[in-house]
Amino acid sequence: MSKSGLAADFLWGGAVAAHQLEGGWQAGGKGLSIADVMTAGANKVPRKITDGVQAGENYPNHSAIDFYHHYKEDIKLFAEMGFNCFRTSIAWTRIFPNGDEAEPNEAGLKFYDDVFAECHKYGIEPVITLSHFEMPYHLVSEYGGWRDRRVIDFFVHFAEVCFKRYRNSVKYWMTFNEINNQMDYMNDFLVATDSGLVFRNNEDAATREALMYQASHYEVVASALAVKMGHQINPDFKIGSMINFTPLYPASAKPADILVAEKMMQRRYWWSDVQAWGRYPVGMEAYFKQHGLRPDITAEDRIVLQEGTVDYIGFSYYNSMTIAADGASFKIVANPTLETSEWDWPIDPLGLRYALNWLQDRYHLPMMIVENGLGARDKVEADGSIHDPYRIDYLRAHIEQMIKAVNEDGVELWGYTPWGCIDLVSAGTGQMSKRYGFIYVDKDDEGNGILARSRKDSFYWYQKVIQTNGADL
Ligand code: P53
């Protein structure tokens, strides 16, 4: 135990996802992923999901920050900050370019051998997400994404190949990144990235909702099968869920506001309920009945869910959201007590302590904060330095709450990997200018730049935080 109260082997690192930093979209036999057909958007300008790759469109993930060719330099910088873990994902399309092949692509497997070896060279433990918004586009166009039960087998095969190949080089795994984003099924981006669901014009709101639940069910089944198999391949594997945790606060003390916030929390977190408990929560079963939703859930599926519960809860935390009852439904309202980022994300450090308490009480499992951070514009000074006190302030305030949750509330927390430890392509907007990194990357929204890496002020600050195991913030 150290001065901060965190365990001596607490995992400090950073998080990224393959499609947002690797580039090399066709290198080493890689296939097209759903992320490769997402155009650049902007603040409040949604990204388009095009029908295949179209001439004249800008697809920022195609080249991203070219980690594919820069990983040695980048991992060296992570080591310099003192990381003892690094969260990234395996691009499914490097391993199975179309998703439905019988045999994996050796060049893709080799790339991650090299990346993980580079991490271990510095004592950095890889923390790996299997599916982070990058499913093979072929599975989207030919199978309709996760609406098709056959996709379960493709994913489980992919998981098996990865678990076997990286049996001795990866210990910490997660199945699906932010599996619950799709709760907002009217948002084209969130359902496409989670489930490869691209809705057709005749698919109205009710159809969308039904397909989202269907796809989600197949995903939790696939996740459970992967967890069970992973434990057979290596009993030391720690395999977690990964949810986007956004606490929904009631806008007032009105009982109707309190109740709607509670009901929407149930609807937002049932994915991790299933992954942690091995069964659907009663409230969701009731919701399906009430709304005439009949997802294809077999008796065999229910056994699979029981047999593949997760070892820990991985979650992202960026902000809270505040909601009020609105007739039979609800509406999102501004929280006048919180400031917001340029992209309108509220800044709420106490919400992270709330999150850790809520998840601890609900699941009684160890946790890992696998994303947290502030997207902001950075300015490079004439001498090349980058002063980012706003980022330091955000992270410091959140780490303070995280440490309180460990010391005062007794939560079991394994690690902390803030998002986008090196600048990368924003998932939501496709921008480079929405930066999260400790490491600056010279590239702009139009794709100009020489990709040079440089250390921001926050780089030295985080280095000190890690060195003192959170005692000196
Ligand atoms: P960006 C939506 C809501 C909350 C988190 O987000 C989200 C999303 C999708 O944009 O994504 C997670 O880049 C995700 C990362 C993503 C990060 O949060 O839109 O796991 O891939 O980059 C930050 O600012």
PDB file of N, CA, C and O in Angstrom, residues 291-352:
ATOM      1  N   HIS A 291     -43.820  -3.995 -24.134  1.00  0.00           N
ATOM      2  CA  HIS A 291     -43.662  -3.317 -25.420  1.00  0.00           C
ATOM      3  C   HIS A 291     -43.739  -4.264 -26.608  1.00  0.00           C
ATOM      4  O   HIS A 291     -43.389  -3.887 -27.720  1.00  0.00           O
ATOM      5  N   GLY A 292     -44.213  -5.465 -26.347  1.00  0.00           N
ATOM      6  CA  GLY A 292     -44.378  -6.413 -27.446  1.00  0.00           C
ATOM      7  C   GLY A 292     -43.054  -6.776 -28.113  1.00  0.00           C
ATOM      8  O   GLY A 292     -43.015  -7.138 -29.289  1.00  0.00           O
ATOM      9  N   LEU A 293     -41.947  -6.656 -27.372  1.00  0.00           N
ATOM     10  CA  LEU A 293     -40.634  -7.001 -27.940  1.00  0.00           C
ATOM     11  C   LEU A 293     -40.400  -8.484 -27.682  1.00  0.00           C
ATOM     12  O   LEU A 293     -40.564  -8.954 -26.549  1.00  0.00           O
ATOM     13  N   ARG A 294     -40.067  -9.209 -28.726  1.00  0.00           N
ATOM     14  CA  ARG A 294     -39.848 -10.650 -28.531  1.00  0.00           C
ATOM     15  C   ARG A 294     -38.495 -11.058 -29.086  1.00  0.00           C
ATOM     16  O   ARG A 294     -38.405 -11.778 -30.081  1.00  0.00           O
ATOM     17  N   PRO A 295     -37.418 -10.575 -28.441  1.00  0.00           N
ATOM     18  CA  PRO A 295     -36.113 -10.999 -28.962  1.00  0.00           C
ATOM     19  C   PRO A 295     -35.991 -12.514 -28.937  1.00  0.00           C
ATOM     20  O   PRO A 295     -36.591 -13.187 -28.085  1.00  0.00           O
ATOM     21  N   ASP A 296     -35.239 -13.025 -29.898  1.00  0.00           N
ATOM     22  CA  ASP A 296     -34.994 -14.467 -30.012  1.00  0.00           C
ATOM     23  C   ASP A 296     -34.010 -14.868 -28.912  1.00  0.00           C
ATOM     24  O   ASP A 296     -32.804 -14.828 -29.096  1.00  0.00           O
ATOM     25  N   ILE A 297     -34.566 -15.199 -27.742  1.00  0.00           N
ATOM     26  CA  ILE A 297     -33.749 -15.634 -26.601  1.00  0.00           C
ATOM     27  C   ILE A 297     -34.144 -17.082 -26.312  1.00  0.00           C
ATOM     28  O   ILE A 297     -35.260 -17.333 -25.875  1.00  0.00           O
ATOM     29  N   THR A 298     -33.235 -17.992 -26.576  1.00  0.00           N
ATOM     30  CA  THR A 298     -33.576 -19.405 -26.385  1.00  0.00           C
ATOM     31  C   THR A 298     -33.208 -19.865 -24.970  1.00  0.00           C
ATOM     32  O   THR A 298     -32.437 -19.198 -24.264  1.00  0.00           O
ATOM     33  N   ALA A 299     -33.740 -21.026 -24.612  1.00  0.00           N
ATOM     34  CA  ALA A 299     -33.421 -21.609 -23.299  1.00  0.00           C
ATOM     35  C   ALA A 299     -31.920 -21.912 -23.221  1.00  0.00           C
ATOM     36  O   ALA A 299     -31.285 -21.731 -22.179  1.00  0.00           O
ATOM     37  N   GLU A 300     -31.369 -22.306 -24.358  1.00  0.00           N
ATOM     38  CA  GLU A 300     -29.936 -22.600 -24.398  1.00  0.00           C
ATOM     39  C   GLU A 300     -29.119 -21.320 -24.188  1.00  0.00           C
ATOM     40  O   GLU A 300     -28.094 -21.326 -23.496  1.00  0.00           O
ATOM     41  N   ASP A 301     -29.585 -20.223 -24.783  1.00  0.00           N
ATOM     42  CA  ASP A 301     -28.907 -18.932 -24.583  1.00  0.00           C
ATOM     43  C   ASP A 301     -28.833 -18.603 -23.094  1.00  0.00           C
ATOM     44  O   ASP A 301     -27.823 -18.102 -22.604  1.00  0.00           O
ATOM     45  N   ARG A 302     -29.930 -18.868 -22.404  1.00  0.00           N
ATOM     46  CA  ARG A 302     -29.975 -18.491 -20.976  1.00  0.00           C
ATOM     47  C   ARG A 302     -28.946 -19.286 -20.168  1.00  0.00           C
ATOM     48  O   ARG A 302     -28.369 -18.769 -19.208  1.00  0.00           O
ATOM     49  N   ILE A 303     -28.692 -20.504 -20.583  1.00  0.00           N
ATOM     50  CA  ILE A 303     -27.662 -21.303 -19.892  1.00  0.00           C
ATOM     51  C   ILE A 303     -26.273 -20.725 -20.206  1.00  0.00           C
ATOM     52  O   ILE A 303     -25.432 -20.567 -19.320  1.00  0.00           O
ATOM     53  N   VAL A 304     -26.082 -20.391 -21.484  1.00  0.00           N
ATOM     54  CA  VAL A 304     -24.805 -19.785 -21.900  1.00  0.00           C
ATOM     55  C   VAL A 304     -24.522 -18.527 -21.072  1.00  0.00           C
ATOM     56  O   VAL A 304     -23.401 -18.324 -20.579  1.00  0.00           O
ATOM     57  N   LEU A 305     -25.534 -17.692 -20.897  1.00  0.00           N
ATOM     58  CA  LEU A 305     -25.341 -16.444 -20.140  1.00  0.00           C
ATOM     59  C   LEU A 305     -24.873 -16.742 -18.715  1.00  0.00           C
ATOM     60  O   LEU A 305     -23.995 -16.062 -18.184  1.00  0.00           O
ATOM     61  N   GLN A 306     -25.455 -17.772 -18.119  1.00  0.00           N
ATOM     62  CA  GLN A 306     -25.081 -18.135 -16.734  1.00  0.00           C
ATOM     63  C   GLN A 306     -23.647 -18.630 -16.649  1.00  0.00           C
ATOM     64  O   GLN A 306     -22.979 -18.460 -15.640  1.00  0.00           O
ATOM     65  N   GLU A 307     -23.204 -19.282 -17.720  1.00  0.00           N
ATOM     66  CA  GLU A 307     -21.890 -19.920 -17.675  1.00  0.00           C
ATOM     67  C   GLU A 307     -20.737 -18.989 -18.050  1.00  0.00           C
ATOM     68  O   GLU A 307     -19.580 -19.379 -17.942  1.00  0.00           O
ATOM     69  N   GLY A 308     -21.075 -17.808 -18.505  1.00  0.00           N
ATOM     70  CA  GLY A 308     -20.006 -16.920 -18.975  1.00  0.00           C
ATOM     71  C   GLY A 308     -20.043 -15.545 -18.338  1.00  0.00           C
ATOM     72  O   GLY A 308     -19.984 -14.527 -19.038  1.00  0.00           O
ATOM     73  N   THR A 309     -20.119 -15.504 -17.010  1.00  0.00           N
ATOM     74  CA  THR A 309     -20.156 -14.183 -16.362  1.00  0.00           C
ATOM     75  C   THR A 309     -18.740 -13.600 -16.251  1.00  0.00           C
ATOM     76  O   THR A 309     -17.757 -14.337 -16.187  1.00  0.00           O
ATOM     77  N   VAL A 310     -18.687 -12.289 -16.235  1.00  0.00           N
ATOM     78  CA  VAL A 310     -17.398 -11.587 -16.320  1.00  0.00           C
ATOM     79  C   VAL A 310     -16.663 -11.547 -14.980  1.00  0.00           C
ATOM     80  O   VAL A 310     -17.267 -11.690 -13.916  1.00  0.00           O
ATOM     81  N   ASP A 311     -15.352 -11.313 -15.072  1.00  0.00           N
ATOM     82  CA  ASP A 311     -14.500 -11.243 -13.878  1.00  0.00           C
ATOM     83  C   ASP A 311     -14.442  -9.845 -13.274  1.00  0.00           C
ATOM     84  O   ASP A 311     -14.098  -9.675 -12.113  1.00  0.00           O
ATOM     85  N   TYR A 312     -14.685  -8.858 -14.106  1.00  0.00           N
ATOM     86  CA  TYR A 312     -14.601  -7.482 -13.603  1.00  0.00           C
ATOM     87  C   TYR A 312     -15.462  -6.569 -14.480  1.00  0.00           C
ATOM     88  O   TYR A 312     -15.870  -6.964 -15.573  1.00  0.00           O
ATOM     89  N   ILE A 313     -15.698  -5.386 -13.952  1.00  0.00           N
ATOM     90  CA  ILE A 313     -16.461  -4.392 -14.709  1.00  0.00           C
ATOM     91  C   ILE A 313     -15.489  -3.329 -15.208  1.00  0.00           C
ATOM     92  O   ILE A 313     -14.883  -2.611 -14.409  1.00  0.00           O
ATOM     93  N   GLY A 314     -15.335  -3.270 -16.520  1.00  0.00           N
ATOM     94  CA  GLY A 314     -14.583  -2.171 -17.112  1.00  0.00           C
ATOM     95  C   GLY A 314     -15.596  -1.130 -17.545  1.00  0.00           C
ATOM     96  O   GLY A 314     -16.673  -1.479 -18.029  1.00  0.00           O
ATOM     97  N   PHE A 315     -15.284   0.127 -17.320  1.00  0.00           N
ATOM     98  CA  PHE A 315     -16.244   1.139 -17.762  1.00  0.00           C
ATOM     99  C   PHE A 315     -15.541   2.425 -18.148  1.00  0.00           C
ATOM    100  O   PHE A 315     -14.425   2.700 -17.704  1.00  0.00           O
ATOM    101  N   SER A 316     -16.220   3.199 -18.992  1.00  0.00           N
ATOM    102  CA  SER A 316     -15.742   4.536 -19.317  1.00  0.00           C
ATOM    103  C   SER A 316     -16.578   5.524 -18.529  1.00  0.00           C
ATOM    104  O   SER A 316     -17.761   5.287 -18.260  1.00  0.00           O
ATOM    105  N   TYR A 317     -15.953   6.589 -18.123  1.00  0.00           N
ATOM    106  CA  TYR A 317     -16.688   7.668 -17.461  1.00  0.00           C
ATOM    107  C   TYR A 317     -16.192   9.007 -17.992  1.00  0.00           C
ATOM    108  O   TYR A 317     -15.006   9.332 -17.858  1.00  0.00           O
ATOM    109  N   TYR A 318     -17.081   9.744 -18.595  1.00  0.00           N
ATOM    110  CA  TYR A 318     -16.760  11.092 -19.066  1.00  0.00           C
ATOM    111  C   TYR A 318     -17.589  12.150 -18.353  1.00  0.00           C
ATOM    112  O   TYR A 318     -17.109  13.232 -18.055  1.00  0.00           O
ATOM    113  N   ASN A 319     -18.862  11.851 -18.143  1.00  0.00           N
ATOM    114  CA  ASN A 319     -19.782  12.873 -17.646  1.00  0.00           C
ATOM    115  C   ASN A 319     -21.052  12.226 -17.103  1.00  0.00           C
ATOM    116  O   ASN A 319     -21.308  11.047 -17.344  1.00  0.00           O
ATOM    117  N   SER A 320     -21.834  13.019 -16.396  1.00  0.00           N
ATOM    118  CA  SER A 320     -23.173  12.598 -15.992  1.00  0.00           C
ATOM    119  C   SER A 320     -24.177  13.236 -16.939  1.00  0.00           C
ATOM    120  O   SER A 320     -23.814  14.083 -17.769  1.00  0.00           O
ATOM    121  N   MET A 321     -25.419  12.814 -16.837  1.00  0.00           N
ATOM    122  CA  MET A 321     -26.495  13.400 -17.635  1.00  0.00           C
ATOM    123  C   MET A 321     -27.670  13.615 -16.683  1.00  0.00           C
ATOM    124  O   MET A 321     -27.828  12.850 -15.727  1.00  0.00           O
ATOM    125  N   THR A 322     -28.447  14.634 -16.936  1.00  0.00           N
ATOM    126  CA  THR A 322     -29.551  14.938 -16.029  1.00  0.00           C
ATOM    127  C   THR A 322     -30.854  14.846 -16.799  1.00  0.00           C
ATOM    128  O   THR A 322     -30.947  15.366 -17.915  1.00  0.00           O
ATOM    129  N   ILE A 323     -31.828  14.155 -16.225  1.00  0.00           N
ATOM    130  CA  ILE A 323     -33.078  13.954 -16.962  1.00  0.00           C
ATOM    131  C   ILE A 323     -34.298  14.283 -16.089  1.00  0.00           C
ATOM    132  O   ILE A 323     -34.242  14.227 -14.863  1.00  0.00           O
ATOM    133  N   ALA A 324     -35.365  14.642 -16.774  1.00  0.00           N
ATOM    134  CA  ALA A 324     -36.620  14.979 -16.087  1.00  0.00           C
ATOM    135  C   ALA A 324     -37.748  14.193 -16.722  1.00  0.00           C
ATOM    136  O   ALA A 324     -37.710  13.883 -17.915  1.00  0.00           O
ATOM    137  N   ALA A 325     -38.759  13.884 -15.905  1.00  0.00           N
ATOM    138  CA  ALA A 325     -39.947  13.212 -16.440  1.00  0.00           C
ATOM    139  C   ALA A 325     -40.614  14.162 -17.430  1.00  0.00           C
ATOM    140  O   ALA A 325     -40.631  15.379 -17.242  1.00  0.00           O
ATOM    141  N   ASP A 326     -41.145  13.577 -18.509  1.00  0.00           N
ATOM    142  CA  ASP A 326     -41.789  14.379 -19.537  1.00  0.00           C
ATOM    143  C   ASP A 326     -42.966  13.557 -20.058  1.00  0.00           C
ATOM    144  O   ASP A 326     -42.809  12.753 -20.967  1.00  0.00           O
ATOM    145  N   GLY A 327     -44.121  13.739 -19.421  1.00  0.00           N
ATOM    146  CA  GLY A 327     -45.267  12.896 -19.741  1.00  0.00           C
ATOM    147  C   GLY A 327     -44.920  11.450 -19.397  1.00  0.00           C
ATOM    148  O   GLY A 327     -44.385  11.165 -18.321  1.00  0.00           O
ATOM    149  N   ALA A 328     -45.141  10.547 -20.350  1.00  0.00           N
ATOM    150  CA  ALA A 328     -44.828   9.139 -20.101  1.00  0.00           C
ATOM    151  C   ALA A 328     -43.350   8.861 -20.341  1.00  0.00           C
ATOM    152  O   ALA A 328     -42.857   7.781 -20.069  1.00  0.00           O
ATOM    153  N   SER A 329     -42.640   9.833 -20.895  1.00  0.00           N
ATOM    154  CA  SER A 329     -41.243   9.627 -21.248  1.00  0.00           C
ATOM    155  C   SER A 329     -40.326  10.534 -20.408  1.00  0.00           C
ATOM    156  O   SER A 329     -40.667  10.900 -19.291  1.00  0.00           O
ATOM    157  N   PHE A 330     -39.193  10.904 -20.973  1.00  0.00           N
ATOM    158  CA  PHE A 330     -38.263  11.758 -20.234  1.00  0.00           C
ATOM    159  C   PHE A 330     -37.587  12.717 -21.204  1.00  0.00           C
ATOM    160  O   PHE A 330     -37.627  12.519 -22.423  1.00  0.00           O
ATOM    161  N   LYS A 331     -36.970  13.733 -20.679  1.00  0.00           N
ATOM    162  CA  LYS A 331     -36.142  14.606 -21.523  1.00  0.00           C
ATOM    163  C   LYS A 331     -34.821  14.892 -20.820  1.00  0.00           C
ATOM    164  O   LYS A 331     -34.755  14.881 -19.593  1.00  0.00           O
ATOM    165  N   ILE A 332     -33.793  15.111 -21.634  1.00  0.00           N
ATOM    166  CA  ILE A 332     -32.480  15.461 -21.088  1.00  0.00           C
ATOM    167  C   ILE A 332     -32.470  16.957 -20.832  1.00  0.00           C
ATOM    168  O   ILE A 332     -32.897  17.737 -21.695  1.00  0.00           O
ATOM    169  N   VAL A 333     -32.028  17.363 -19.653  1.00  0.00           N
ATOM    170  CA  VAL A 333     -31.978  18.794 -19.340  1.00  0.00           C
ATOM    171  C   VAL A 333     -30.550  19.180 -18.947  1.00  0.00           C
ATOM    172  O   VAL A 333     -29.735  18.317 -18.598  1.00  0.00           O
ATOM    173  N   ALA A 334     -30.271  20.471 -18.998  1.00  0.00           N
ATOM    174  CA  ALA A 334     -28.941  20.933 -18.594  1.00  0.00           C
ATOM    175  C   ALA A 334     -28.849  20.842 -17.075  1.00  0.00           C
ATOM    176  O   ALA A 334     -29.847  20.999 -16.371  1.00  0.00           O
ATOM    177  N   ASN A 335     -27.663  20.564 -16.567  1.00  0.00           N
ATOM    178  CA  ASN A 335     -27.442  20.581 -15.123  1.00  0.00           C
ATOM    179  C   ASN A 335     -26.757  21.909 -14.805  1.00  0.00           C
ATOM    180  O   ASN A 335     -25.577  22.087 -15.119  1.00  0.00           O
ATOM    181  N   PRO A 336     -27.526  22.850 -14.197  1.00  0.00           N
ATOM    182  CA  PRO A 336     -26.969  24.195 -13.996  1.00  0.00           C
ATOM    183  C   PRO A 336     -25.782  24.221 -13.043  1.00  0.00           C
ATOM    184  O   PRO A 336     -25.081  25.225 -12.973  1.00  0.00           O
ATOM    185  N   THR A 337     -25.530  23.116 -12.341  1.00  0.00           N
ATOM    186  CA  THR A 337     -24.412  23.110 -11.381  1.00  0.00           C
ATOM    187  C   THR A 337     -23.095  22.709 -12.030  1.00  0.00           C
ATOM    188  O   THR A 337     -22.057  22.727 -11.375  1.00  0.00           O
ATOM    189  N   LEU A 338     -23.141  22.303 -13.303  1.00  0.00           N
ATOM    190  CA  LEU A 338     -21.916  21.804 -13.930  1.00  0.00           C
ATOM    191  C   LEU A 338     -21.498  22.632 -15.136  1.00  0.00           C
ATOM    192  O   LEU A 338     -22.341  23.066 -15.926  1.00  0.00           O
ATOM    193  N   GLU A 339     -20.204  22.803 -15.284  1.00  0.00           N
ATOM    194  CA  GLU A 339     -19.681  23.417 -16.509  1.00  0.00           C
ATOM    195  C   GLU A 339     -19.585  22.351 -17.597  1.00  0.00           C
ATOM    196  O   GLU A 339     -19.598  21.156 -17.307  1.00  0.00           O
ATOM    197  N   THR A 340     -19.470  22.795 -18.838  1.00  0.00           N
ATOM    198  CA  THR A 340     -19.389  21.826 -19.933  1.00  0.00           C
ATOM    199  C   THR A 340     -18.156  22.113 -20.792  1.00  0.00           C
ATOM    200  O   THR A 340     -17.613  23.212 -20.784  1.00  0.00           O
ATOM    201  N   SER A 341     -17.753  21.082 -21.552  1.00  0.00           N
ATOM    202  CA  SER A 341     -16.619  21.233 -22.473  1.00  0.00           C
ATOM    203  C   SER A 341     -17.125  21.926 -23.741  1.00  0.00           C
ATOM    204  O   SER A 341     -18.324  22.127 -23.917  1.00  0.00           O
ATOM    205  N   GLU A 342     -16.199  22.240 -24.629  1.00  0.00           N
ATOM    206  CA  GLU A 342     -16.572  22.860 -25.902  1.00  0.00           C
ATOM    207  C   GLU A 342     -17.560  21.981 -26.677  1.00  0.00           C
ATOM    208  O   GLU A 342     -18.363  22.455 -27.462  1.00  0.00           O
ATOM    209  N   TRP A 343     -17.486  20.668 -26.438  1.00  0.00           N
ATOM    210  CA  TRP A 343     -18.377  19.720 -27.136  1.00  0.00           C
ATOM    211  C   TRP A 343     -19.628  19.425 -26.299  1.00  0.00           C
ATOM    212  O   TRP A 343     -20.304  18.431 -26.496  1.00  0.00           O
ATOM    213  N   ASP A 344     -19.863  20.312 -25.315  1.00  0.00           N
ATOM    214  CA  ASP A 344     -21.068  20.237 -24.466  1.00  0.00           C
ATOM    215  C   ASP A 344     -21.124  19.024 -23.546  1.00  0.00           C
ATOM    216  O   ASP A 344     -22.209  18.591 -23.167  1.00  0.00           O
ATOM    217  N   TRP A 345     -19.985  18.427 -23.235  1.00  0.00           N
ATOM    218  CA  TRP A 345     -20.004  17.321 -22.273  1.00  0.00           C
ATOM    219  C   TRP A 345     -19.842  17.926 -20.868  1.00  0.00           C
ATOM    220  O   TRP A 345     -18.844  18.630 -20.614  1.00  0.00           O
ATOM    221  N   PRO A 346     -20.807  17.677 -19.959  1.00  0.00           N
ATOM    222  CA  PRO A 346     -20.673  18.217 -18.598  1.00  0.00           C
ATOM    223  C   PRO A 346     -19.397  17.687 -17.923  1.00  0.00           C
ATOM    224  O   PRO A 346     -18.926  16.595 -18.238  1.00  0.00           O
ATOM    225  N   ILE A 347     -18.850  18.488 -17.034  1.00  0.00           N
ATOM    226  CA  ILE A 347     -17.635  18.078 -16.309  1.00  0.00           C
ATOM    227  C   ILE A 347     -18.029  17.830 -14.855  1.00  0.00           C
ATOM    228  O   ILE A 347     -18.445  18.749 -14.154  1.00  0.00           O
ATOM    229  N   ASP A 348     -17.930  16.571 -14.422  1.00  0.00           N
ATOM    230  CA  ASP A 348     -18.509  16.164 -13.141  1.00  0.00           C
ATOM    231  C   ASP A 348     -17.640  15.115 -12.445  1.00  0.00           C
ATOM    232  O   ASP A 348     -17.930  13.921 -12.498  1.00  0.00           O
ATOM    233  N   PRO A 349     -16.580  15.554 -11.779  1.00  0.00           N
ATOM    234  CA  PRO A 349     -15.687  14.596 -11.114  1.00  0.00           C
ATOM    235  C   PRO A 349     -16.387  13.751 -10.049  1.00  0.00           C
ATOM    236  O   PRO A 349     -16.102  12.562  -9.921  1.00  0.00           O
ATOM    237  N   LEU A 350     -17.310  14.349  -9.293  1.00  0.00           N
ATOM    238  CA  LEU A 350     -18.001  13.563  -8.266  1.00  0.00           C
ATOM    239  C   LEU A 350     -18.804  12.427  -8.882  1.00  0.00           C
ATOM    240  O   LEU A 350     -19.031  11.396  -8.244  1.00  0.00           O
ATOM    241  N   GLY A 351     -19.207  12.628 -10.119  1.00  0.00           N
ATOM    242  CA  GLY A 351     -19.944  11.570 -10.813  1.00  0.00           C
ATOM    243  C   GLY A 351     -19.119  10.295 -10.941  1.00  0.00           C
ATOM    244  O   GLY A 351     -19.678   9.201 -11.012  1.00  0.00           O
ATOM    245  N   LEU A 352     -17.803  10.432 -10.964  1.00  0.00           N
ATOM    246  CA  LEU A 352     -16.959   9.235 -11.054  1.00  0.00           C
ATOM    247  C   LEU A 352     -17.001   8.459  -9.739  1.00  0.00           C
ATOM    248  O   LEU A 352     -17.071   7.236  -9.732  1.00  0.00           O
TER     249      LEU A 352
END
